[in-house]
Coordinates of C-alpha atoms in Angstrom, one line a residue:
X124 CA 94.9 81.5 79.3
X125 CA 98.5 80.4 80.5
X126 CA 99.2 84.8 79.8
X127 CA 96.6 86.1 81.7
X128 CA 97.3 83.4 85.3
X129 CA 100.8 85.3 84.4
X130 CA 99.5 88.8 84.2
X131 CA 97.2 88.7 87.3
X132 CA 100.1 87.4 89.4
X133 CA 101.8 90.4 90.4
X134 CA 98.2 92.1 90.7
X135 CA 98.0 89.7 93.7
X136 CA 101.0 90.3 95.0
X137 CA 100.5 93.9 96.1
X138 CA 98.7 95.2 98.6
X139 CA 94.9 96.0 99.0
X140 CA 94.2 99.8 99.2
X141 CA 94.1 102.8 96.6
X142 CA 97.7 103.0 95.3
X143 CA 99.1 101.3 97.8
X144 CA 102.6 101.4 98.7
X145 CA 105.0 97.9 97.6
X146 CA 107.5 96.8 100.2
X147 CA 108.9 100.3 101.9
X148 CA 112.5 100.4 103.3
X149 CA 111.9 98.4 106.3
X150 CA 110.1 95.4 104.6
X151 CA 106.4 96.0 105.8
X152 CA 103.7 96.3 103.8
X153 CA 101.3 99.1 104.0
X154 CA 97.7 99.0 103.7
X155 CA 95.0 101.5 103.9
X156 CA 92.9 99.1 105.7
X157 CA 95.0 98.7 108.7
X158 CA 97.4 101.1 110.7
X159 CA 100.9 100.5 111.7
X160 CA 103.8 101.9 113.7
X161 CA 107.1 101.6 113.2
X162 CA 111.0 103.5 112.4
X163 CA 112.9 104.2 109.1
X164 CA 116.3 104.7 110.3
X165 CA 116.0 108.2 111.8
X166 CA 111.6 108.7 111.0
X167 CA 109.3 107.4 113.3
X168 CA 105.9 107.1 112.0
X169 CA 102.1 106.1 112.5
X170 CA 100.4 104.9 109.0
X171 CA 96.7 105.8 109.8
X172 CA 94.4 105.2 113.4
X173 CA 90.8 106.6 114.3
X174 CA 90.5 109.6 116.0
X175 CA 87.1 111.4 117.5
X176 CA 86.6 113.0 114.2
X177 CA 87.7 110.7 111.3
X178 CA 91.3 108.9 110.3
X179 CA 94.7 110.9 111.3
X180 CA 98.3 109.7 110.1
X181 CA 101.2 111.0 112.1
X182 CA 105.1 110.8 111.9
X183 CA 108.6 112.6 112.7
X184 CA 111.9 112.6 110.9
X185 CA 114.9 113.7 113.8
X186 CA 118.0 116.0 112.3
X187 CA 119.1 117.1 115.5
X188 CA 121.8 115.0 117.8
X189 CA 118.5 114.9 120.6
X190 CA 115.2 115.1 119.0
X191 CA 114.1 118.6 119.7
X192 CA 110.4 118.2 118.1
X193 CA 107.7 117.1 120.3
X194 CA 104.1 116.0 118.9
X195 CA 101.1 114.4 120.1
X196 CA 97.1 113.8 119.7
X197 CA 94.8 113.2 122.2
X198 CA 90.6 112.2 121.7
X199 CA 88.2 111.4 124.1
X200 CA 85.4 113.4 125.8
X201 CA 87.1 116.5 125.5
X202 CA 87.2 116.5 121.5
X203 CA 90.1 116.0 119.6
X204 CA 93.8 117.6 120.5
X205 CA 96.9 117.9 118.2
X206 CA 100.0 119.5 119.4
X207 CA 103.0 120.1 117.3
X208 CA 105.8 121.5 119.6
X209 CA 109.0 122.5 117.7
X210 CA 112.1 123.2 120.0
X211 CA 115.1 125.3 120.0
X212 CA 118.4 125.5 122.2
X213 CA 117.3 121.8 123.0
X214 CA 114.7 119.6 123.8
X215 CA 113.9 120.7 127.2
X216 CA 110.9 123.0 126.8
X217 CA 109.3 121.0 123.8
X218 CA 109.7 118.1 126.0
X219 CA 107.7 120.0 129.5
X220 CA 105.1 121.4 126.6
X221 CA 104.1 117.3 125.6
X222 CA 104.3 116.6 129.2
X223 CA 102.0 119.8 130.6
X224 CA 100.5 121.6 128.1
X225 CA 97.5 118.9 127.0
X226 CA 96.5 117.6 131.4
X227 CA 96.7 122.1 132.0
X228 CA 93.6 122.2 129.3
X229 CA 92.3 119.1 130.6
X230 CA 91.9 120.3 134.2
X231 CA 90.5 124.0 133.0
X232 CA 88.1 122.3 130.9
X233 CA 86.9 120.0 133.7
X234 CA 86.8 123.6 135.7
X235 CA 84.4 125.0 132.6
X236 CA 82.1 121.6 132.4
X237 CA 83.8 121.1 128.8
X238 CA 82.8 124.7 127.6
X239 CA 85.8 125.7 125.1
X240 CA 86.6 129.4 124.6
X241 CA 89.8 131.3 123.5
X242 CA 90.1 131.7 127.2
X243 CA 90.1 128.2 128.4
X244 CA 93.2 127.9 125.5
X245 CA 94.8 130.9 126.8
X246 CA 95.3 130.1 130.7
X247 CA 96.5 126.2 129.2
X248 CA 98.8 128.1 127.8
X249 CA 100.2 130.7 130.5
X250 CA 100.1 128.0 132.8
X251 CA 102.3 125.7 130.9
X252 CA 104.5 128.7 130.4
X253 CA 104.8 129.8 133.9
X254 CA 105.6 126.1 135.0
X255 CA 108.6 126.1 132.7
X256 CA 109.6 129.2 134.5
X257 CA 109.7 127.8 137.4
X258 CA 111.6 124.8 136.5
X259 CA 114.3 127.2 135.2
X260 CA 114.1 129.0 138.4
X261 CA 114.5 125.2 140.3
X262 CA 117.6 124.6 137.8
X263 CA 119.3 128.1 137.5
X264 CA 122.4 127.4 139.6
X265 CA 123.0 123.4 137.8
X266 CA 121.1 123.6 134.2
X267 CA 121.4 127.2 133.4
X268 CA 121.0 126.7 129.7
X269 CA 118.0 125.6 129.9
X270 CA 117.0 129.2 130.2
X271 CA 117.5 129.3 126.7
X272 CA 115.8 126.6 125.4
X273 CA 112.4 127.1 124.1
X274 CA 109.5 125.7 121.9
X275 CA 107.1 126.7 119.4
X276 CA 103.8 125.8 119.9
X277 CA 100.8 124.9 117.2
X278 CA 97.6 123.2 118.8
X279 CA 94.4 122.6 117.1
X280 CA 91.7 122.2 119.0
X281 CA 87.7 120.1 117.4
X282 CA 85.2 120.8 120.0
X283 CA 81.7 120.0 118.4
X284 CA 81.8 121.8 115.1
X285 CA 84.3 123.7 115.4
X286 CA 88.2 123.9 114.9
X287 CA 90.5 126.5 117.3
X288 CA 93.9 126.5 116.5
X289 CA 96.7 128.3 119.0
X290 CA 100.0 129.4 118.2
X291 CA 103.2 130.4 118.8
X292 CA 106.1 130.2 116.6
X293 CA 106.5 129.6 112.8
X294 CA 104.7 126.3 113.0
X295 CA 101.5 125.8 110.6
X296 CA 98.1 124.3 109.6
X297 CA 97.1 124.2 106.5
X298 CA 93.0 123.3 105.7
X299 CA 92.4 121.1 102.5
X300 CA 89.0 122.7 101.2
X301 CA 87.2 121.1 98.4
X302 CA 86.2 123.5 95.5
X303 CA 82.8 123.2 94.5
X304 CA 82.2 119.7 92.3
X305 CA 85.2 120.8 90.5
X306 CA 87.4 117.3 91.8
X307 CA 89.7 120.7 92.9
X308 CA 91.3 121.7 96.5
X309 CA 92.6 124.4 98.0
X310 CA 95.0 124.9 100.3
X311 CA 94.1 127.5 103.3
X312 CA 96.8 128.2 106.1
X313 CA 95.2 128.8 109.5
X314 CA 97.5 129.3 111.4
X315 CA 99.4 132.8 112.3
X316 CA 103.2 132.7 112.5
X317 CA 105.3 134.7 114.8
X318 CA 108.8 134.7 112.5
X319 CA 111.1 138.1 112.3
X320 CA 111.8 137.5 108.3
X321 CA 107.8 138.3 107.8
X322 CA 107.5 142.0 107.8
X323 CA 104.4 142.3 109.7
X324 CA 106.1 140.3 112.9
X325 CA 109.2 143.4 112.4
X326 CA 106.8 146.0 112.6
X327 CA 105.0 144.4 115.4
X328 CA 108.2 144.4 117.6
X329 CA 109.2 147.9 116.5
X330 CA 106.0 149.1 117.8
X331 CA 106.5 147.7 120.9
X332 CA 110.0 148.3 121.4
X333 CA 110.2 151.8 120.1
X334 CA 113.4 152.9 122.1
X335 CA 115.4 149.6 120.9
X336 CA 116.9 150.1 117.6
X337 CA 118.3 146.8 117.9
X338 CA 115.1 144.8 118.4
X339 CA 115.5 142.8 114.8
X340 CA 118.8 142.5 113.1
X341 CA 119.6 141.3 109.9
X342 CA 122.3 138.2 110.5
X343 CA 123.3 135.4 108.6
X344 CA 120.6 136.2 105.7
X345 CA 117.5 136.6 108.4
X346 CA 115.5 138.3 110.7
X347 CA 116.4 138.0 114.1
X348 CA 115.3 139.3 117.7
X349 CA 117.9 141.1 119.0
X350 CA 119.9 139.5 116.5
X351 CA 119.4 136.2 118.3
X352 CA 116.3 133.7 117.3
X353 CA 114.0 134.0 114.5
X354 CA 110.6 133.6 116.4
X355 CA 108.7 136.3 118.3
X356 CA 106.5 133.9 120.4
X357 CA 107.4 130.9 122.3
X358 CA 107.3 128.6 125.4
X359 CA 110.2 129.3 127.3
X360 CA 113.2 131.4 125.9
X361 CA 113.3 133.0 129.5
X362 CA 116.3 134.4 129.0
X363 CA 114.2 136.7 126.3
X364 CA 111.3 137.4 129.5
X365 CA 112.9 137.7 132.5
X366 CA 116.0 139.3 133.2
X367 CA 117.2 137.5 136.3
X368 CA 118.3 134.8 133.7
X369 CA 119.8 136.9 131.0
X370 CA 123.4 137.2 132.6
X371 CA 126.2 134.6 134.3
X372 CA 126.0 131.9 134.1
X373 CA 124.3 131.9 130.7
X374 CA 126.0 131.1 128.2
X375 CA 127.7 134.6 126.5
X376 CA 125.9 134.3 122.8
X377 CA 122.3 134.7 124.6
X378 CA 123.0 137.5 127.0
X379 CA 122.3 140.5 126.0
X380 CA 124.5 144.2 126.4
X381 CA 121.7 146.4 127.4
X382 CA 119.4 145.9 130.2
X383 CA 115.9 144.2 129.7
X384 CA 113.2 146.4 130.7
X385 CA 110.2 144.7 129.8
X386 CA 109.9 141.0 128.2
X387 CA 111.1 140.7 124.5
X388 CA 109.6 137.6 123.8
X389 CA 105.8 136.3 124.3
X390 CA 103.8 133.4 125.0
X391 CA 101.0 134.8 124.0
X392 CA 99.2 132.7 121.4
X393 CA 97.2 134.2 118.5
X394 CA 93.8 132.0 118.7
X395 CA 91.2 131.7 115.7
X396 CA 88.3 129.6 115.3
X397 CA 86.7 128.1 112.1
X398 CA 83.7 127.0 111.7
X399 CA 84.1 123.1 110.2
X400 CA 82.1 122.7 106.9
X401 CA 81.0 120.1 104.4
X402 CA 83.7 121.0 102.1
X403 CA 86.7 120.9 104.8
X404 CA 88.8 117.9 103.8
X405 CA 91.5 117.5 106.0
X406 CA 94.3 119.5 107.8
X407 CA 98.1 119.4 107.9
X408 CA 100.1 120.0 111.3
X409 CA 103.6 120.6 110.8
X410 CA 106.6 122.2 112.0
X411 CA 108.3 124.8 110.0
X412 CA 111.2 121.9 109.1
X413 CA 108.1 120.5 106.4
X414 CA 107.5 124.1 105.3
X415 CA 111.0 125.2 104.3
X416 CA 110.6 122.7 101.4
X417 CA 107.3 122.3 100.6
X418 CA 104.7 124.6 99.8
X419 CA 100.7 124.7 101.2
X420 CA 100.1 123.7 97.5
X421 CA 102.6 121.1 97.4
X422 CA 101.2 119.5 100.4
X423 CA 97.6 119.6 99.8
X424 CA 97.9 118.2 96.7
X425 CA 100.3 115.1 97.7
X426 CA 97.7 114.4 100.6
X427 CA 94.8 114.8 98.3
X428 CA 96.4 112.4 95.3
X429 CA 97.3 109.8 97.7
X430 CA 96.3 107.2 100.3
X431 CA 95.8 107.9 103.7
X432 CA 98.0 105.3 105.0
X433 CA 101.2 106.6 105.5
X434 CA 100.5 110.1 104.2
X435 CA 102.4 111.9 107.0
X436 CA 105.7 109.8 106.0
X437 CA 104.9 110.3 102.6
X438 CA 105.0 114.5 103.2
X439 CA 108.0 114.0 105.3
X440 CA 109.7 111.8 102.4
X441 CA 108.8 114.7 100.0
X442 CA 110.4 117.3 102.3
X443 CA 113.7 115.5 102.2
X444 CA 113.8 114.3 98.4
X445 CA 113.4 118.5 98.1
X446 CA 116.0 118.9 100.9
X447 CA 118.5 116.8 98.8
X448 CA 117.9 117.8 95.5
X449 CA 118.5 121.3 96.5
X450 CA 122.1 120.2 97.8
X451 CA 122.4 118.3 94.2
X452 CA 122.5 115.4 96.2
X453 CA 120.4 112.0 96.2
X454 CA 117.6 111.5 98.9
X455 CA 119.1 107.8 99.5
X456 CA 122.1 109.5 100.2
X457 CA 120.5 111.7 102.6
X458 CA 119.0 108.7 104.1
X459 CA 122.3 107.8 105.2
X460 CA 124.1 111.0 106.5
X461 CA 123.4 110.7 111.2
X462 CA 121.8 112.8 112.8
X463 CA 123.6 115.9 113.9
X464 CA 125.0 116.2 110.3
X465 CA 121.5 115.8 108.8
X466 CA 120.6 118.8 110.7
X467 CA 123.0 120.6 107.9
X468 CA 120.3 119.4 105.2
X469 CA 117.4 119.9 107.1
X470 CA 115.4 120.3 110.8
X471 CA 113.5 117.6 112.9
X472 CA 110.3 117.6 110.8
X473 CA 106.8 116.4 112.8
X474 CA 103.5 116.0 111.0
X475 CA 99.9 114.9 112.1
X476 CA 97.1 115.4 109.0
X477 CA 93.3 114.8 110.4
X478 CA 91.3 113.6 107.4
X479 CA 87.7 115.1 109.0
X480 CA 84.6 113.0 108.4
X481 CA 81.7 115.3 109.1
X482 CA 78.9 112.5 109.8
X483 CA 81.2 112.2 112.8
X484 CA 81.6 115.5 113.7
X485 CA 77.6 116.6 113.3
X486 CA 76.8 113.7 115.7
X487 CA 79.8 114.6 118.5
X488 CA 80.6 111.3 119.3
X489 CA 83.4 110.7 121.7
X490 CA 85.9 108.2 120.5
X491 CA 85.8 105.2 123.1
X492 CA 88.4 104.0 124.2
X493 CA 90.2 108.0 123.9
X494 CA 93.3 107.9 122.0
X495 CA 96.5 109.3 123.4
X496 CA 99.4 109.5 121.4
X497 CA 102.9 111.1 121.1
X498 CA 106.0 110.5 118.7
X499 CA 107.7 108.0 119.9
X500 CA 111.5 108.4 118.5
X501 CA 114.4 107.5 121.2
X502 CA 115.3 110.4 123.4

């Protein structure tokens, strides 16, 4: 009798949930009944809330000296909204995207009575774009480099049944589909990526740029525009658009020898729409910083074998332990290294997976009181 009191005592002492996690670094215990919020060191996260459609879990590790991912979800009358805005050249334009890009599809909705189309999602976007291009304009002559700063953009938008999802950038979704009654997933990407190391996104700019032998260059083991930047899409990057900013007082590296006769880069996001079904488990928002290290399989299958609580920490966590064991280093020693010398080891990572229950989707329910939320690491 005295053996088994003994044996159930540390049964007790965990916490309630499947596989919950014991006492993380910061002394909290999780539990997939209950969300909380809080920072490891340099990684903010959100365990689990309710959104519009089911539970979401959200989080953000910073590599950078200034955070230069932005993320957010928003879920009220509208439907559901994720964002997952990855900067470059600093956090200026993921910064205006967070601040403009959701309240520009807001107001064109309200325009549209709540009617979603590819359209409504492309004038958000122009707008948010053309705004930024007019805060460089405002700032030319005292922030000049903000000319070349510049964001990626993923948004995925649930309006009744179905799921839109926007891009720009190397940023991706990946869909968690059930297989049959085999206990199985799969992992589906969604999203398109505008990168110069895939060949399609080469070609793409070749054909467009026919006269400009120059227009991807091979440099420091990748693809670049113009020998520059990796990504073919963007907010911001005026210096790329306009050329009115591509000369003094610009900083040298970004200007380029030859003059620009038509825009190089775009903000023009490739748009698709899917149909949500039975089988459609959840989906994974990330910047590319989760993606160097970890593939669509990897992640489905560590969201599918795990808790919700905490599962967008747990694929940043996995991310890093890859990170360091590909420097032959250990991940508590990663933990360690600051910020600007962590971005050596890896980039700001930002994650937001939507677990999707489909009673709640089939009935359209608005979630009440909305839910607005952003990552909330220091500036």
């Amino acid at each position: 009798m005295l053996q088994a009191l003994m044996n159930l005592i540390p049964l007790c002492l965990k916490p309630f949930g499947r596989g919950a996690d014991k006492f993380d670094s910061i002394g909290i215990i999780g539990s997939s009944f209950g969300g909380r919020e809080g920072k490891d060191g340099l990684l903010w996260f959100r365990d689990v809330g309710k959104y519009g459609s089911g539970d979401f879990s959200m989080a953000v590790v910073q590599a950078n000296q200034v955070l230069e991912d932005q993320s957010q979800i928003e879920s009220g009358p509208l439907g559901t909204f994720v964002g997952i805005y990855d900067g470059h050249g600093g956090p200026d334009a993921a910064r205006y995207v967070c601040d403009h890009l959701f309240h520009h599809f807001q107001a064109i909705s309200a325009e549209s009575h709540g009617i979603l189309t590819t359209e409504t999602i492309e004038r958000a976007f122009r707008q948010t774009e053309e705004g930024y291009t007019a805060l460089v304009s405002d700032l030319w002559s005292t922030r000049p480099q903000i000319a070349s700063a510049g964001s990626c953009c993923l948004v995925g938008l649930i309006f009744q049944q179905t799921l839109f999802v926007a891009n720009l950038g190397d940023s991706r979704v990946v869909l968690g589909k059930k297989v049959g009654n085999t206990g199985g997933i799969a992992a589906i990407q969604l999203s398109t990526e505008h990168n110069a190391n895939l060949e399609a996104v080469r070609q793409e700019l070749k054909e467009l740029h026919p006269n400009d032998p120059q227009i991807v260059v091979f440099k420091h083991g990748v693809w670049r525009v113009k020998g520059i930047i990796q990504v073919s899409r963007s907010i911001g990057d005026v210096y790329m658009k306009k050329a009115q900013f591509n000369r003094e007082p610009l900083n040298p590296k970004f200007r380029l020898p030859e003059p620009m006769n038509m825009p190089i880069m775009s903000a023009n996001p490739t748009i698709i729409s899917h149909s949500l079904q039975p089988n459609d488990s959840f989906l994974i928002f990330a910047s590319d910083g989760l993606w160097e290290h970890l593939s669509n399989e990897k992640a489905v299958d560590i969201v599918n074998s795990n808790p919700r609580a905490g599962i967008a920490k747990r694929l940043i966590k996995a991310a890093l332990h890859e990170a360091a064991r590909k420097r032959e280093m250990r991940y508590s020693d990663l933990r360690n290294i600051d910020k600007k010398v962590r971005r050596h080891f890896h980039d700001d990572i930002s994650v937001i997976v939507l677990f999707l229950n489909h009673d709640l989707i089939s009935r359209g329910a608005a979630l009440d009181p909305p839910l607005s939320l952003r990552s909330a690491l220091d500036h």
